[in-house]
Coordinates of N, CA, C and O in Angstrom, one line a residue:
M24 N 0.8 -1.2 0.0 CA 0.0 0.0 0.0 C 0.9 1.2 0.0 O 1.8 1.3 0.8
E25 N 0.6 2.2 -0.9 CA 1.3 3.4 -1.0 C 1.0 4.3 0.2 O -0.1 4.3 0.8
T26 N 2.0 5.1 0.7 CA 1.7 6.0 1.8 C 0.8 7.1 1.4 O 0.9 7.7 0.4
I27 N -0.2 7.3 2.3 CA -1.1 8.5 2.1 C -0.5 9.6 2.9 O -0.4 9.5 4.1
R28 N -0.2 10.7 2.2 CA 0.4 11.8 2.9 C -0.7 12.8 3.3 O -1.4 13.4 2.4
V29 N -0.8 13.1 4.6 CA -1.8 13.9 5.2 C -1.2 15.2 5.8 O -0.3 15.1 6.6
L30 N -1.8 16.3 5.5 CA -1.5 17.6 6.2 C -2.7 18.0 7.0 O -3.8 18.1 6.5
L31 N -2.5 18.2 8.3 CA -3.6 18.7 9.2 C -3.2 20.1 9.5 O -2.1 20.5 9.8
V32 N -4.3 21.0 9.4 CA -4.0 22.4 9.7 C -5.0 22.9 10.7 O -6.2 22.5 10.8
C33 N -4.5 23.8 11.6 CA -5.4 24.5 12.5 C -4.8 25.9 12.6 O -3.9 26.3 11.8
G34 N -5.3 26.7 13.5 CA -4.8 28.1 13.5 C -3.3 28.3 13.7 O -2.7 28.9 12.9
S35 N -2.8 27.7 14.8 CA -1.4 27.9 15.1 C -0.6 26.6 14.9 O 0.6 26.6 14.9
G36 N -1.3 25.5 14.7 CA -0.6 24.2 14.5 C -0.4 23.4 15.8 O 0.0 22.3 15.8
A37 N -0.8 24.0 16.9 CA -0.7 23.3 18.2 C -1.7 22.1 18.4 O -1.3 21.0 18.6
S38 N -3.0 22.5 18.3 CA -4.0 21.4 18.5 C -3.9 20.3 17.4 O -4.1 19.2 17.6
S39 N -3.5 20.8 16.2 CA -3.4 19.8 15.1 C -2.2 18.8 15.3 O -2.3 17.7 14.9
G40 N -1.3 19.3 16.1 CA -0.1 18.4 16.4 C -0.6 17.3 17.3 O -0.2 16.1 17.1
F41 N -1.4 17.5 18.3 CA -2.0 16.5 19.1 C -2.9 15.5 18.3 O -2.8 14.3 18.4
M42 N -3.7 16.1 17.4 CA -4.6 15.3 16.6 C -3.8 14.5 15.6 O -4.1 13.3 15.4
A43 N -2.7 15.0 15.1 CA -1.8 14.2 14.1 C -1.2 13.0 14.9 O -1.2 11.9 14.3
A44 N -0.8 13.2 16.1 CA -0.2 12.1 16.8 C -1.2 11.0 17.1 O -0.9 9.8 16.9
N45 N -2.5 11.4 17.4 CA -3.5 10.4 17.6 C -3.9 9.7 16.3 O -4.3 8.5 16.4
I46 N -3.9 10.4 15.2 CA -4.2 9.8 13.9 C -3.1 8.8 13.6 O -3.4 7.7 13.1
R47 N -1.9 9.2 13.8 CA -0.8 8.2 13.5 C -0.9 6.9 14.3 O -0.7 5.8 13.8
K48 N -1.3 7.1 15.6 CA -1.5 5.9 16.5 C -2.6 5.0 16.0 O -2.5 3.8 15.9
A49 N -3.7 5.7 15.6 CA -4.9 4.9 15.2 C -4.6 4.2 13.8 O -5.0 3.1 13.6
A50 N -3.9 4.9 12.9 CA -3.6 4.3 11.6 C -2.6 3.2 11.8 O -2.8 2.1 11.2
A51 N -1.6 3.3 12.7 CA -0.7 2.2 12.9 C -1.4 1.0 13.5 O -1.1 -0.1 13.1
A52 N -2.3 1.2 14.4 CA -3.1 0.1 15.0 C -3.9 -0.7 13.9 O -4.2 -1.8 14.1
R53 N -4.3 0.0 12.9 CA -5.1 -0.6 11.8 C -4.2 -1.1 10.6 O -4.7 -1.6 9.6
G54 N -2.9 -0.8 10.7 CA -2.0 -1.3 9.7 C -2.0 -0.4 8.5 O -1.6 -0.8 7.4
L55 N -2.5 0.9 8.6 CA -2.6 1.8 7.5 C -1.3 2.6 7.4 O -0.6 2.9 8.4
N56 N -0.9 2.9 6.2 CA 0.4 3.6 5.9 C 0.1 5.1 5.7 O -0.2 5.5 4.5
L57 N 0.0 5.8 6.8 CA -0.3 7.2 6.7 C 0.9 8.0 7.2 O 1.5 7.7 8.2
S58 N 1.2 9.1 6.5 CA 2.2 10.1 7.0 C 1.4 11.3 7.3 O 0.8 11.9 6.4
V59 N 1.5 11.7 8.6 CA 0.6 12.8 9.0 C 1.5 14.0 9.6 O 2.3 13.7 10.5
T60 N 1.3 15.1 9.0 CA 2.1 16.3 9.4 C 1.1 17.4 9.9 O 0.0 17.5 9.3
A61 N 1.4 18.1 10.9 CA 0.6 19.2 11.4 C 1.3 20.5 11.2 O 2.4 20.6 11.6
R62 N 0.5 21.5 10.7 CA 1.0 22.8 10.5 C -0.1 23.8 10.7 O -1.2 23.5 10.8
S63 N 0.3 25.1 10.7 CA -0.7 26.2 10.8 C -1.3 26.4 9.4 O -0.7 26.0 8.4
E64 N -2.5 26.9 9.4 CA -3.2 27.1 8.1 C -2.4 28.0 7.2 O -2.5 27.9 6.0
S65 N -1.5 28.9 7.7 CA -0.8 29.8 6.9 C 0.3 29.1 6.1 O 0.9 29.6 5.1
E66 N 0.5 27.8 6.4 CA 1.6 27.0 5.7 C 1.1 26.1 4.6 O 1.8 25.4 4.0
I67 N -0.2 26.1 4.3 CA -0.8 25.1 3.4 C -0.1 25.2 2.0 O 0.3 24.1 1.5
E68 N 0.0 26.4 1.5 CA 0.6 26.5 0.1 C 2.0 25.9 0.1 O 2.5 25.5 -1.0
N69 N 2.7 25.8 1.2 CA 4.1 25.3 1.2 C 4.1 23.7 1.1 O 5.1 23.2 0.8
Y70 N 2.9 23.1 1.3 CA 2.9 21.6 1.3 C 2.0 21.0 0.2 O 2.0 19.8 0.1
V71 N 1.3 21.8 -0.6 CA 0.4 21.2 -1.5 C 1.0 20.3 -2.6 O 0.3 19.4 -3.1
D72 N 2.2 20.4 -2.8 CA 2.9 19.5 -3.8 C 3.4 18.2 -3.1 O 3.9 17.3 -3.8
E73 N 3.2 18.1 -1.8 CA 3.7 17.0 -1.0 C 2.6 16.2 -0.3 O 2.9 15.3 0.5
I74 N 1.3 16.5 -0.6 CA 0.3 15.8 0.2 C -0.8 15.2 -0.7 O -0.9 15.6 -1.9
D75 N -1.5 14.2 -0.2 CA -2.7 13.6 -0.8 C -4.0 14.1 -0.2 O -5.0 14.1 -0.8
V76 N -3.9 14.4 1.1 CA -5.1 14.8 1.8 C -4.8 16.0 2.7 O -3.7 16.1 3.3
L77 N -5.7 17.0 2.7 CA -5.6 18.1 3.6 C -6.8 18.0 4.6 O -8.0 18.0 4.1
M78 N -6.5 17.9 5.8 CA -7.6 17.9 6.9 C -7.5 19.3 7.6 O -6.5 19.6 8.1
V79 N -8.7 19.9 7.6 CA -8.8 21.3 8.2 C -9.5 21.2 9.5 O -10.6 20.6 9.5
G80 N -9.0 21.9 10.5 CA -9.7 22.0 11.8 C -11.1 22.6 11.6 O -11.2 23.5 10.8
P81 N -12.0 22.1 12.4 CA -13.4 22.6 12.2 C -13.6 24.1 12.5 O -14.4 24.8 11.9
H82 N -12.7 24.7 13.3 CA -12.8 26.1 13.6 C -12.3 27.0 12.4 O -12.4 28.2 12.4
L83 N -11.7 26.3 11.4 CA -11.2 27.0 10.2 C -12.1 26.7 9.0 O -11.7 26.8 7.8
A84 N -13.4 26.4 9.2 CA -14.3 26.1 8.1 C -14.3 27.2 7.1 O -14.5 27.0 5.9
Y85 N -14.1 28.4 7.5 CA -14.2 29.6 6.6 C -13.1 29.6 5.6 O -13.2 30.3 4.6
I86 N -12.0 28.8 5.8 CA -10.9 28.8 4.8 C -11.1 27.7 3.7 O -10.3 27.7 2.8
V87 N -12.1 26.8 3.9 CA -12.2 25.7 3.0 C -12.4 26.1 1.5 O -11.8 25.6 0.6
D88 N -13.1 27.2 1.3 CA -13.3 27.7 0.0 C -12.0 28.3 -0.6 O -11.7 28.1 -1.8
E89 N -11.2 28.9 0.3 CA -9.9 29.5 -0.1 C -8.9 28.4 -0.5 O -8.0 28.6 -1.3
V90 N -9.1 27.2 0.1 CA -8.1 26.1 -0.1 C -8.1 25.7 -1.5 O -7.1 25.3 -2.1
D91 N -9.2 25.9 -2.2 CA -9.3 25.5 -3.6 C -8.2 26.3 -4.4 O -7.7 25.8 -5.4
D92 N -8.0 27.6 -4.0 CA -7.0 28.4 -4.7 C -5.6 27.8 -4.5 O -4.8 27.8 -5.4
Y93 N -5.3 27.2 -3.3 CA -4.0 26.6 -3.1 C -3.9 25.3 -3.8 O -2.8 25.0 -4.4
V94 N -4.9 24.5 -3.8 CA -4.9 23.2 -4.3 C -4.9 23.2 -5.8 O -4.2 22.4 -6.5
G95 N -5.7 24.0 -6.4 CA -5.8 24.1 -7.9 C -6.3 22.8 -8.4 O -7.3 22.2 -7.9
D96 N -5.6 22.2 -9.4 CA -6.1 21.0 -10.0 C -5.4 19.8 -9.5 O -5.4 18.7 -10.1
R97 N -4.7 19.9 -8.4 CA -4.0 18.8 -7.8 C -5.0 17.8 -7.2 O -6.0 18.2 -6.7
P98 N -4.7 16.5 -7.3 CA -5.6 15.5 -6.7 C -5.5 15.4 -5.2 O -5.1 14.4 -4.7
I99 N -5.9 16.4 -4.5 CA -5.9 16.4 -3.0 C -7.3 16.4 -2.5 O -8.1 17.2 -2.8
A100 N -7.5 15.4 -1.6 CA -8.8 15.4 -0.9 C -8.8 16.4 0.2 O -7.8 16.5 1.0
V101 N -9.8 17.3 0.3 CA -9.9 18.3 1.4 C -11.0 17.8 2.3 O -12.1 17.6 1.9
I102 N -10.7 17.7 3.6 CA -11.6 17.2 4.6 C -11.7 18.3 5.7 O -10.7 18.7 6.3
L103 N -13.0 18.7 5.9 CA -13.2 19.6 7.1 C -13.5 18.6 8.3 O -14.5 17.9 8.3
M104 N -12.6 18.7 9.2 CA -12.7 17.7 10.4 C -14.0 18.1 11.2 O -14.3 19.3 11.3
S105 N -14.6 17.1 11.8 CA -15.8 17.2 12.6 C -15.4 17.7 14.0 O -14.5 17.2 14.6
P106 N -16.2 18.7 14.5 CA -15.9 19.1 15.9 C -16.1 17.9 16.9 O -15.5 17.9 17.9
D107 N -16.9 16.9 16.5 CA -17.2 15.8 17.4 C -15.9 15.0 17.7 O -15.7 14.7 18.9
Y108 N -15.0 14.8 16.8 CA -13.8 14.1 17.1 C -12.6 15.0 17.3 O -11.7 14.7 18.0
Y109 N -12.7 16.2 16.7 CA -11.5 17.1 16.8 C -11.5 17.6 18.3 O -10.4 17.7 18.8
S110 N -12.6 17.9 18.9 CA -12.6 18.5 20.2 C -12.1 17.5 21.3 O -11.6 17.9 22.3
T111 N -12.2 16.2 21.0 CA -11.7 15.2 21.9 C -10.4 14.5 21.4 O -9.9 13.6 22.0
L112 N -9.9 15.0 20.3 CA -8.7 14.5 19.7 C -8.8 13.0 19.4 O -7.8 12.3 19.6
D113 N -9.9 12.5 18.9 CA -10.2 11.1 18.7 C -9.6 10.7 17.3 O -10.2 10.9 16.3
G114 N -8.4 10.1 17.4 CA -7.7 9.7 16.2 C -8.4 8.6 15.4 O -8.4 8.6 14.2
D115 N -9.1 7.7 16.1 CA -9.9 6.7 15.4 C -11.0 7.2 14.6 O -11.2 6.8 13.4
L116 N -11.8 8.1 15.1 CA -12.8 8.7 14.3 C -12.3 9.6 13.2 O -12.9 9.6 12.1
A117 N -11.2 10.2 13.4 CA -10.6 11.0 12.3 C -10.1 10.1 11.2 O -10.3 10.4 10.0
V118 N -9.6 8.9 11.5 CA -9.2 8.0 10.5 C -10.4 7.4 9.8 O -10.4 7.3 8.5
D119 N -11.5 7.2 10.5 CA -12.7 6.7 9.9 C -13.2 7.7 8.8 O -13.5 7.4 7.7
H120 N -13.2 9.0 9.2 CA -13.6 10.1 8.3 C -12.7 10.2 7.1 O -13.1 10.3 6.0
L121 N -11.4 10.1 7.3 CA -10.4 10.1 6.2 C -10.7 9.0 5.2 O -10.7 9.2 4.0
I122 N -10.8 7.7 5.8 CA -10.9 6.6 4.9 C -12.3 6.6 4.2 O -12.3 6.4 3.0
S123 N -13.3 7.1 4.8 CA -14.6 7.1 4.2 C -14.6 8.2 3.1 O -15.2 8.0 2.0
T124 N -13.9 9.3 3.3 CA -13.8 10.3 2.2 C -13.0 9.8 1.0 O -13.4 10.0 -0.1
L125 N -11.9 9.1 1.3 CA -11.1 8.6 0.2 C -11.9 7.5 -0.6 O -11.8 7.4 -1.8
T126 N -12.6 6.7 0.2 CA -13.4 5.7 -0.5 C -14.5 6.2 -1.3 O -14.8 5.8 -2.4
D127 N -15.2 7.3 -0.8 CA -16.2 8.0 -1.6 C -15.7 8.6 -2.9 O -16.3 8.6 -3.9
E128 N -14.5 9.2 -2.8 CA -13.9 9.8 -4.0 C -13.5 8.7 -5.0 O -13.5 9.0 -6.2
D129 N -13.1 7.5 -4.6 CA -12.8 6.5 -5.5 C -14.0 5.8 -6.2 O -13.9 5.2 -7.2
A130 N -15.1 6.0 -5.6 CA -16.4 5.4 -6.1 C -16.9 6.1 -7.4 O -16.6 7.1 -7.7

């Protein structure tokens, strides 16, 4: 299985760092090959050529439309994370959301 490269973004990068760690643990427990990096939303354009998935913190819902400008025609899945799992830093539910989004895009 090819590595799925994920960028998590939040306002400053702090909360996404904890979420990224929990996603890595959940993915490893499932045998998934994910590379997860956490950064602030101001760094998105620096990573668009290196990622397959962009996961955006729920408090940044207002930037999702702007993300299209960064992503352009690159094949990057953009996921607005749910407050339900983001607020509790639930890596398992985040992985569920990620996998279901990628599966829906392949269908």
